[in-house]
């Protein structure tokens, strides 16, 4: 088992370059199979979620290869229809984009339900509602979702909840459908827009992405393309939060400032000084951290994927702060880990009340998910003593070279291998 060991209290200083957006990559890579030609996708992040989706496509005889460090070439000319089974799918929620992409390409798809999820917990009812709207029918059998249409036809689809995944999946399925599809109450996240831009570069006719009404005029064929995906807004936000938490001074490069507006506004309110350039921001701490209230919202609101990271700043701010998590039902699982580091946080349903403390103290903790892991890293960077973070595979799913990037900024962070039967972490940490 690998874990991160962080010795806290170093201020982050210097420059960091942000990688391509994970949540754009995991949508755009499957989208490439909608073309029969070769697609080159640039600015691909080197993260395990990308390798996984590549392996899933490889199994369907799609050639997916890196032609340089950040460019992926996808050739689906010899693609075969094959169910996407649980073995690989279980590791990755976003594998549900195969449903839309396969349906759009072959008018049918058989994909395992993403692991650990059922319709009651992280539902995909809106995805399926969208597919039905396009004329497909679906059934669930043996843990697999079967979706099939005789002929996909455009229609008006109103999403009952704003869902990134459903918006993307419906775009994938509708792009080659006959006629016009209108998605109302669509998600407006930057990666929704990025997918639309990618598909348009292949010859699709999608209008309105980035607003809550997206119109998709079906086209017969999509050609190959070369496309560069957007920088990762959440990776950028994470380094911004880390710079502020440690009282550092970091230039964060390869970003789109517009995508960071909500994060920037909150960080400034909490005590950051942020200077904006065309494709970079310089982030510094300006005095003591101040309390704040935050409600996570779909874009352009404050992103839920930054909620755990910002909680570290609020834990170190003067006074009491409140976080209202309005997107996910259960995104406070990491709080128990933070409490082990001295945080004073109480959770009631979707609300966390955070009482500021003077200092966090290193402890042995577990990354319960990707962004929780990022938050624990920030906590480790500011804490007194050593922090040991287990289950770091969650973090490596979504952050390219996080160890190298933080080390270059002056953090004392190492990855170490420990025997599975090693004594419990708590004992080791003492
Ligand atoms: C995407 O997940 C992101 N993942 C998540 O990022 C992010 O937290 C989330 O959007 C919200 O911004 C990817 O892009 C791969 P949703 P997604 O469908 O698409 C409910 C990260 O850390 N809902 O927008 O799965 C749902 O339960 C990850 O990078 C339905 O009710 O999220 C939730 O409450 C984690 N029915 C809300 O909508 C549906 O059919 C938003 O979910 C679909 C969703």
Coordinates of C-alpha atoms and ligand atoms in Angstrom, one line a residue:
X1 CA 0.0 0.0 0.0
X2 CA 1.3 3.5 -0.8
X3 CA 0.6 6.5 1.3
X4 CA 1.6 10.2 1.4
X5 CA 3.7 11.5 4.2
X6 CA 3.6 15.2 4.6
X7 CA 5.6 17.3 7.0
X8 CA 3.6 20.5 7.5
X9 CA 4.4 24.2 7.9
X10 CA 6.2 24.9 4.6
X11 CA 4.8 27.9 2.7
X12 CA 4.1 27.1 -0.9
X13 CA 6.1 29.4 -3.2
X14 CA 6.8 29.4 -6.9
X15 CA 4.9 28.4 -10.1
X16 CA 2.7 25.5 -11.0
X17 CA 1.3 24.5 -14.3
X18 CA -2.3 23.2 -14.4
X19 CA -3.0 20.0 -16.4
X20 CA -5.9 19.3 -18.7
X21 CA -9.3 18.9 -17.0
X22 CA -10.1 15.4 -15.8
X23 CA -13.9 15.9 -16.1
X24 CA -13.5 17.1 -19.7
X25 CA -11.1 14.3 -20.6
X26 CA -13.3 11.5 -19.3
X27 CA -16.2 12.8 -21.5
X28 CA -14.2 13.7 -24.6
X29 CA -12.3 10.5 -24.9
X30 CA -15.4 8.3 -25.2
X31 CA -16.9 11.0 -27.4
X32 CA -14.1 10.4 -29.9
X33 CA -15.6 7.0 -30.9
X34 CA -18.5 8.8 -32.5
X35 CA -16.1 9.6 -35.4
X36 CA -14.9 6.8 -37.7
X37 CA -11.7 8.8 -38.3
X38 CA -8.7 9.5 -36.0
X39 CA -9.1 12.1 -33.2
X40 CA -6.1 13.7 -31.6
X41 CA -6.8 15.1 -28.2
X42 CA -4.2 17.4 -26.7
X43 CA -3.7 18.6 -23.1
X44 CA -4.7 15.2 -21.7
X45 CA -3.9 14.8 -18.0
X46 CA -1.7 11.9 -17.0
X47 CA -4.1 10.5 -14.4
X48 CA -5.4 7.0 -13.7
X49 CA -9.0 7.8 -14.8
X50 CA -7.7 8.5 -18.3
X51 CA -5.7 5.2 -18.4
X52 CA -8.8 3.4 -17.3
X53 CA -11.1 4.8 -19.9
X54 CA -8.4 4.0 -22.5
X55 CA -8.3 0.4 -21.3
X56 CA -12.1 0.1 -21.5
X57 CA -12.0 1.4 -25.2
X58 CA -9.0 -0.9 -26.0
X59 CA -11.2 -3.9 -25.1
X60 CA -13.6 -2.7 -27.8
X61 CA -10.7 -2.8 -30.3
X62 CA -10.4 1.0 -30.3
X63 CA -6.7 2.1 -30.6
X64 CA -5.9 4.6 -27.9
X65 CA -2.3 5.7 -27.8
X66 CA -0.3 8.6 -26.4
X67 CA 1.6 10.2 -29.2
X68 CA 3.5 12.5 -26.9
X69 CA 3.3 13.3 -23.2
X70 CA 0.0 15.1 -23.4
X71 CA -1.6 14.0 -26.7
X72 CA -3.8 11.0 -27.2
X73 CA -4.7 9.6 -30.5
X74 CA -8.0 7.6 -30.8
X75 CA -8.8 5.5 -33.8
X76 CA -12.1 3.7 -33.7
X77 CA -12.2 2.5 -37.3
X78 CA -12.0 -1.1 -36.2
X79 CA -14.2 -0.8 -33.1
X80 CA -16.3 -3.8 -32.2
X81 CA -19.5 -3.8 -30.1
X82 CA -18.8 -5.4 -26.8
X83 CA -20.4 -5.0 -23.4
X84 CA -18.4 -2.8 -21.0
X85 CA -18.2 -5.1 -18.0
X86 CA -17.9 -4.5 -14.3
X87 CA -14.2 -5.3 -14.0
X88 CA -13.0 -1.9 -15.3
X89 CA -16.2 0.1 -15.0
X90 CA -16.4 -0.4 -11.2
X91 CA -13.4 1.9 -10.8
X92 CA -14.9 4.9 -12.4
X93 CA -18.2 6.6 -12.2
X94 CA -17.7 8.5 -15.4
X95 CA -17.7 5.3 -17.4
X96 CA -21.4 5.9 -17.8
X97 CA -20.4 8.2 -20.7
X98 CA -20.0 5.0 -22.7
X99 CA -23.7 4.7 -22.6
X100 CA -24.3 7.9 -24.5
X101 CA -21.3 7.4 -26.8
X102 CA -22.2 3.8 -27.7
X103 CA -25.8 4.6 -28.1
X104 CA -24.9 7.5 -30.4
X105 CA -22.6 5.3 -32.5
X106 CA -24.4 1.9 -32.6
X107 CA -27.9 2.9 -31.5
X108 CA -27.4 0.4 -28.6
X109 CA -25.2 0.0 -25.6
X110 CA -24.6 -2.5 -22.9
X111 CA -22.6 -1.1 -19.9
X112 CA -22.2 -2.2 -16.4
X113 CA -23.7 0.0 -13.7
X114 CA -20.9 2.0 -12.2
X115 CA -19.5 0.3 -9.1
X116 CA -20.9 0.8 -5.6
X117 CA -23.8 2.8 -7.0
X118 CA -27.4 2.1 -7.3
X119 CA -30.2 4.2 -8.6
X120 CA -31.2 5.2 -5.0
X121 CA -27.8 6.6 -4.2
X122 CA -26.2 8.3 -7.2
X123 CA -29.1 8.0 -9.7
X124 CA -28.8 8.2 -13.4
X125 CA -32.6 8.5 -13.9
X126 CA -32.1 11.8 -15.9
X127 CA -29.6 10.1 -18.3
X128 CA -32.1 7.4 -18.9
X129 CA -35.0 9.9 -19.2
X130 CA -32.9 11.7 -21.9
X131 CA -32.2 8.4 -23.8
X132 CA -35.9 7.6 -23.7
X133 CA -36.7 11.0 -25.0
X134 CA -34.6 10.2 -28.0
X135 CA -36.6 7.1 -28.7
X136 CA -34.4 4.5 -26.8
X137 CA -35.7 1.9 -24.4
X138 CA -33.6 0.5 -21.5
X139 CA -33.6 -2.4 -19.1
X140 CA -31.4 -3.4 -16.2
X141 CA -30.2 -7.0 -16.2
X142 CA -27.5 -8.7 -14.2
X143 CA -26.0 -5.4 -13.1
X144 CA -25.8 -4.2 -16.8
X145 CA -27.8 -1.4 -18.4
X146 CA -29.0 -2.2 -21.8
X147 CA -30.1 0.8 -23.9
X148 CA -31.4 0.4 -27.5
X149 CA -33.1 2.4 -30.1
X150 CA -34.4 1.5 -33.6
X151 CA -33.6 5.1 -34.6
X152 CA -32.6 8.0 -32.4
X153 CA -34.8 11.0 -33.0
X154 CA -34.3 14.5 -31.6
X155 CA -36.8 15.8 -29.0
X156 CA -37.3 18.3 -26.1
X157 CA -35.8 17.0 -22.9
X158 CA -36.3 18.8 -19.7
X159 CA -33.9 17.8 -16.9
X160 CA -35.6 17.6 -13.5
X161 CA -32.2 18.3 -11.8
X162 CA -29.2 20.1 -13.2
X163 CA -26.9 17.2 -14.0
X164 CA -23.5 17.4 -15.7
X165 CA -23.5 13.7 -16.5
X166 CA -27.0 13.6 -17.9
X167 CA -26.4 16.8 -20.0
X168 CA -23.2 15.2 -21.4
X169 CA -24.7 11.8 -22.0
X170 CA -27.7 13.2 -23.9
X171 CA -25.4 15.3 -26.1
X172 CA -23.4 12.2 -26.9
X173 CA -26.5 10.2 -27.8
X174 CA -28.2 13.1 -29.7
X175 CA -25.3 14.4 -31.8
X176 CA -26.1 12.0 -34.7
X177 CA -29.8 11.6 -34.1
X178 CA -32.3 12.6 -36.7
X179 CA -33.7 16.2 -36.1
X180 CA -33.2 18.6 -33.3
X181 CA -32.7 17.8 -29.6
X182 CA -33.3 20.6 -27.0
X183 CA -32.0 20.0 -23.5
X184 CA -33.6 22.4 -21.0
X185 CA -32.2 23.0 -17.5
X186 CA -28.9 21.8 -18.8
X187 CA -25.7 21.9 -16.8
X188 CA -23.4 24.8 -17.7
X189 CA -20.0 23.5 -16.4
X190 CA -16.9 24.4 -18.4
X191 CA -16.5 20.7 -19.3
X192 CA -20.0 20.6 -20.8
X193 CA -19.0 23.5 -23.1
X194 CA -15.7 21.8 -23.8
X195 CA -17.4 18.6 -25.0
X196 CA -19.7 20.6 -27.2
X197 CA -16.7 22.4 -28.7
X198 CA -15.0 19.1 -29.3
X199 CA -18.0 17.6 -31.0
X200 CA -18.5 20.7 -33.1
X201 CA -14.9 20.5 -34.2
X202 CA -15.8 17.0 -35.5
X203 CA -18.7 18.5 -37.5
X204 CA -21.5 18.4 -35.0
X205 CA -24.0 21.3 -34.7
X206 CA -24.5 22.0 -31.0
X207 CA -25.5 25.5 -29.9
X208 CA -26.0 27.1 -26.5
X209 CA -23.6 25.0 -24.4
X210 CA -22.8 27.0 -21.4
X211 CA -26.4 28.2 -21.1
X212 CA -29.3 26.2 -19.6
X213 CA -30.7 25.5 -23.1
X214 CA -28.6 23.4 -25.4
X215 CA -29.8 22.7 -29.0
X216 CA -28.3 19.8 -30.9
X217 CA -29.0 19.6 -34.6
X218 CA -28.3 16.0 -35.5
X219 CA -25.7 15.4 -38.2
X220 CA -25.1 12.2 -40.2
X221 CA -21.4 11.9 -39.8
X222 CA -18.6 13.1 -37.6
X223 CA -15.1 13.5 -38.9
X224 CA -11.7 13.3 -37.2
X225 CA -10.3 16.3 -35.4
X226 CA -7.4 17.7 -33.3
X227 CA -8.6 19.4 -30.2
X228 CA -7.0 20.7 -27.0
X229 CA -9.0 20.2 -23.8
X230 CA -9.5 23.0 -21.2
X231 CA -7.3 23.3 -18.1
X232 CA -8.6 21.7 -14.9
X233 CA -10.5 24.3 -13.0
X234 CA -10.6 22.2 -9.8
X235 CA -6.9 21.4 -9.9
X236 CA -6.3 25.1 -10.2
X237 CA -8.7 25.8 -7.4
X238 CA -6.9 23.2 -5.2
X239 CA -3.5 24.9 -5.7
X240 CA -5.1 28.3 -5.0
X241 CA -6.5 27.0 -1.8
X242 CA -3.2 25.4 -0.8
X243 CA -1.3 28.6 -1.5
X244 CA -3.7 30.6 0.7
X245 CA -3.8 27.9 3.5
X246 CA 0.0 27.8 3.8
X247 CA 0.4 31.6 3.6
X248 CA 2.4 31.2 0.4
X249 CA 2.8 32.9 -2.9
X250 CA 2.1 30.9 -6.0
X251 CA 1.7 31.7 -9.7
X252 CA -0.8 29.2 -11.1
X253 CA -0.3 28.9 -14.9
X254 CA -2.3 27.4 -17.8
X255 CA -5.8 28.4 -16.5
X256 CA -8.9 30.1 -17.8
X257 CA -9.6 32.9 -15.3
X258 CA -13.3 32.9 -16.2
X259 CA -13.7 29.3 -15.0
X260 CA -12.3 30.3 -11.6
X261 CA -14.6 33.3 -10.8
X262 CA -16.6 31.7 -8.0
X263 CA -13.5 30.2 -6.4
X264 CA -11.6 33.4 -6.7
X265 CA -14.4 35.4 -5.1
X266 CA -14.6 33.1 -2.1
X267 CA -10.9 32.9 -1.6
X268 CA -10.7 36.7 -1.7
X269 CA -13.4 37.0 0.9
X270 CA -11.5 34.5 3.1
X271 CA -8.3 36.5 2.9
X272 CA -6.5 35.8 -0.4
X273 CA -4.9 38.4 -2.6
X274 CA -5.3 37.3 -6.2
X275 CA -3.8 38.9 -9.2
X276 CA -5.2 37.8 -12.6
X277 CA -3.3 37.5 -15.9
X278 CA -4.5 36.2 -19.3
X279 CA -3.8 32.6 -18.5
X280 CA -2.5 32.6 -14.9
X281 CA -3.3 33.8 -11.4
X282 CA -0.9 34.8 -8.6
X283 CA -2.3 33.8 -5.2
X284 CA -1.1 35.1 -1.9
X285 CA -2.4 35.2 1.7
X286 CA -3.3 38.6 3.0
X287 CA -3.4 38.6 6.8
X288 CA -5.5 36.3 8.9
X289 CA -8.1 34.1 7.3
X290 CA -11.7 35.3 7.7
X291 CA -14.8 33.2 8.3
X292 CA -17.3 32.8 5.5
X293 CA -20.5 30.9 4.5
X294 CA -20.5 28.8 1.4
X295 CA -23.2 27.1 -0.5
X296 CA -22.2 24.7 -3.3
X297 CA -24.1 25.1 -6.5
X298 CA -24.0 24.0 -10.2
X299 CA -21.8 26.2 -12.4
X300 CA -21.4 29.2 -12.2
X301 CA -22.0 28.8 -8.4
X302 CA -19.3 27.6 -6.0
X303 CA -18.3 24.1 -7.2
X304 CA -19.0 21.2 -4.9
X305 CA -15.6 19.7 -6.1
X306 CA -13.9 22.6 -4.2
X307 CA -16.0 22.1 -1.0
X308 CA -13.5 19.9 0.9
X309 CA -10.5 22.0 0.0
X310 CA -12.1 25.2 1.2
X311 CA -13.1 23.6 4.5
X312 CA -9.4 23.6 5.5
X313 CA -9.2 27.4 5.1
X314 CA -12.4 27.9 7.1
X315 CA -11.1 25.6 9.8
X316 CA -8.2 28.0 10.2
X317 CA -10.3 31.1 10.0
X318 CA -11.4 33.3 12.9
X319 CA -15.0 32.6 13.9
X320 CA -17.6 30.2 12.7
X321 CA -18.3 29.3 9.1
X322 CA -21.1 27.3 7.5
X323 CA -20.9 25.1 4.4
X324 CA -24.1 24.1 2.8
X325 CA -23.6 21.3 0.3
X326 CA -26.5 21.5 -2.0
X327 CA -25.3 19.3 -4.9
X328 CA -24.5 15.9 -3.2
X329 CA -26.3 14.3 -0.3
X330 CA -23.2 12.9 1.4
X331 CA -20.1 14.8 0.7
X332 CA -18.9 15.3 4.3
X333 CA -17.4 11.9 4.9
X334 CA -13.9 13.5 5.0
X335 CA -14.8 15.6 8.1
X336 CA -14.2 12.7 10.4
X337 CA -10.7 12.5 9.1
X338 CA -10.2 16.3 9.5
X339 CA -11.4 16.0 13.1
X340 CA -8.5 13.6 13.7
X341 CA -6.3 16.6 12.8
X342 CA -8.0 18.8 15.3
X343 CA -10.7 20.4 13.2
X344 CA -13.9 21.5 15.0
X345 CA -16.7 20.7 12.6
X346 CA -20.2 19.4 13.2
X347 CA -22.3 18.0 10.4
X348 CA -26.0 17.9 10.2
X349 CA -27.2 16.4 6.9
X350 CA -26.0 18.7 4.1
X351 CA -24.7 21.4 6.5
X352 CA -21.3 21.6 8.2
X353 CA -20.6 24.2 10.9
X354 CA -16.9 24.9 11.2
X355 CA -15.4 26.6 14.3
X356 CA -12.0 28.1 13.5
X357 CA -9.0 26.7 15.3
X358 CA -5.5 28.1 15.6
X359 CA -3.6 25.1 14.3
X360 CA -4.1 21.6 12.8
X361 CA -2.0 18.7 14.0
X362 CA -0.7 15.9 11.8
X363 CA -2.4 12.5 12.1
X364 CA -3.0 9.3 10.1
X365 CA -6.0 9.8 7.8
X366 CA -7.6 8.2 4.9
X367 CA -8.6 9.8 1.6
X368 CA -12.3 8.9 1.3
X369 CA -12.5 10.2 -2.2
X370 CA -10.6 12.4 -4.7
X371 CA -11.4 15.9 -3.4
X372 CA -11.4 14.7 0.2
X373 CA -7.8 13.5 -0.5
X374 CA -6.9 16.9 -1.9
X375 CA -8.3 18.6 1.2
X376 CA -6.3 16.2 3.5
X377 CA -3.1 17.1 1.6
X378 CA -3.8 20.8 2.2
X379 CA -4.5 20.0 5.8
X380 CA -1.2 18.1 6.0
X381 CA 0.7 21.1 4.5
X382 CA -0.5 23.4 7.2
X383 CA -0.5 21.0 10.1
X384 CA 2.1 20.8 12.9
X385 CA 4.1 17.5 12.5
X386 CA 3.6 14.6 10.1
X387 CA 0.4 13.7 8.3
X388 CA 0.0 10.2 6.8
X389 CA -2.6 9.9 4.1
X390 CA -3.8 6.4 3.0
X391 CA -5.9 5.4 0.0
X392 CA -4.1 7.8 -2.2
X393 CA -5.2 6.0 -5.4
X394 CA -8.3 8.2 -5.1
X395 CA -6.1 11.3 -5.4
X396 CA -4.1 9.9 -8.3
X397 CA -7.3 9.3 -10.2
X398 CA -7.6 13.1 -10.7
X399 CA -4.4 15.0 -9.9
X400 CA -1.5 14.7 -12.3
X401 CA 1.9 14.6 -10.6
X402 CA 0.6 16.1 -7.5
X403 CA 3.7 15.0 -5.5
X404 CA 6.1 16.5 -8.0
X405 CA 4.1 19.7 -8.4
X406 CA 3.8 20.3 -4.6
X407 CA 7.5 19.4 -4.0
X408 CA 8.5 22.0 -6.6
X409 CA 6.5 24.5 -4.6
X410 CA 8.5 23.7 -1.5
X411 CA 6.2 21.2 0.2
X412 CA 7.7 18.4 2.2
X413 CA 5.7 15.5 0.8
X414 CA 6.7 11.9 0.0
X415 CA 5.1 8.8 -1.2
X416 CA 6.1 5.7 0.7
X417 CA 5.2 2.1 0.4
X418 CA 4.1 0.3 3.6
X419 CA 3.5 -3.4 4.0
X420 CA -0.2 -4.3 4.1
X421 CA 0.3 -6.1 7.5
X422 CA 2.2 -3.1 8.9
X423 CA 1.0 -2.0 12.4
X424 CA -2.0 0.3 12.4
X425 CA -1.2 3.8 11.2
X426 CA -2.1 5.4 14.5
X427 CA 0.8 3.6 16.2
X428 CA 3.2 4.4 13.4
X429 CA 2.3 8.1 13.6
X430 CA 3.2 8.5 17.2
Ligands
LIG1 C1 -20.0 15.5 -12.2 O1 -20.6 14.3 -11.6 C2 -18.5 15.5 -11.8 N1 -18.0 14.3 -12.4 C3 -18.4 15.5 -10.3 O2 -17.0 15.6 -10.1 C4 -19.1 16.7 -9.8 O3 -19.1 16.7 -8.4 C5 -20.5 16.8 -10.2 O4 -20.6 16.7 -11.7 C6 -21.2 18.0 -9.8 O5 -20.6 19.2 -10.3 C7 -17.6 14.3 -13.7 O6 -17.8 15.2 -14.4 C8 -17.0 13.0 -14.2 P1 -24.4 15.4 -11.6 P2 -22.0 13.8 -12.1 O7 -25.1 14.4 -12.5 O8 -22.2 14.2 -13.5 C9 -28.3 14.3 -9.0 C10 -15.0 15.2 -9.0 O9 -14.6 15.3 -7.8 N2 -28.7 13.5 -10.2 O10 -24.2 16.8 -12.0 O11 -22.2 12.4 -11.7 C11 -27.1 13.8 -8.3 O12 -27.5 12.8 -7.3 C12 -16.3 14.6 -9.3 O13 -14.3 15.5 -9.9 C13 -29.9 12.9 -10.2 O14 -30.8 13.1 -9.3 O15 -22.9 14.8 -11.2 C14 -26.5 15.0 -7.7 O16 -27.2 15.3 -6.5 C15 -17.1 14.0 -8.1 N3 -30.3 12.1 -11.3 C16 -26.8 16.1 -8.7 O17 -27.9 15.6 -9.5 C17 -29.4 11.9 -12.3 O18 -29.8 11.2 -13.3 C18 -25.6 16.5 -9.6 O19 -25.1 15.3 -10.2 C19 -28.1 12.5 -12.3 C20 -27.8 13.3 -11.2

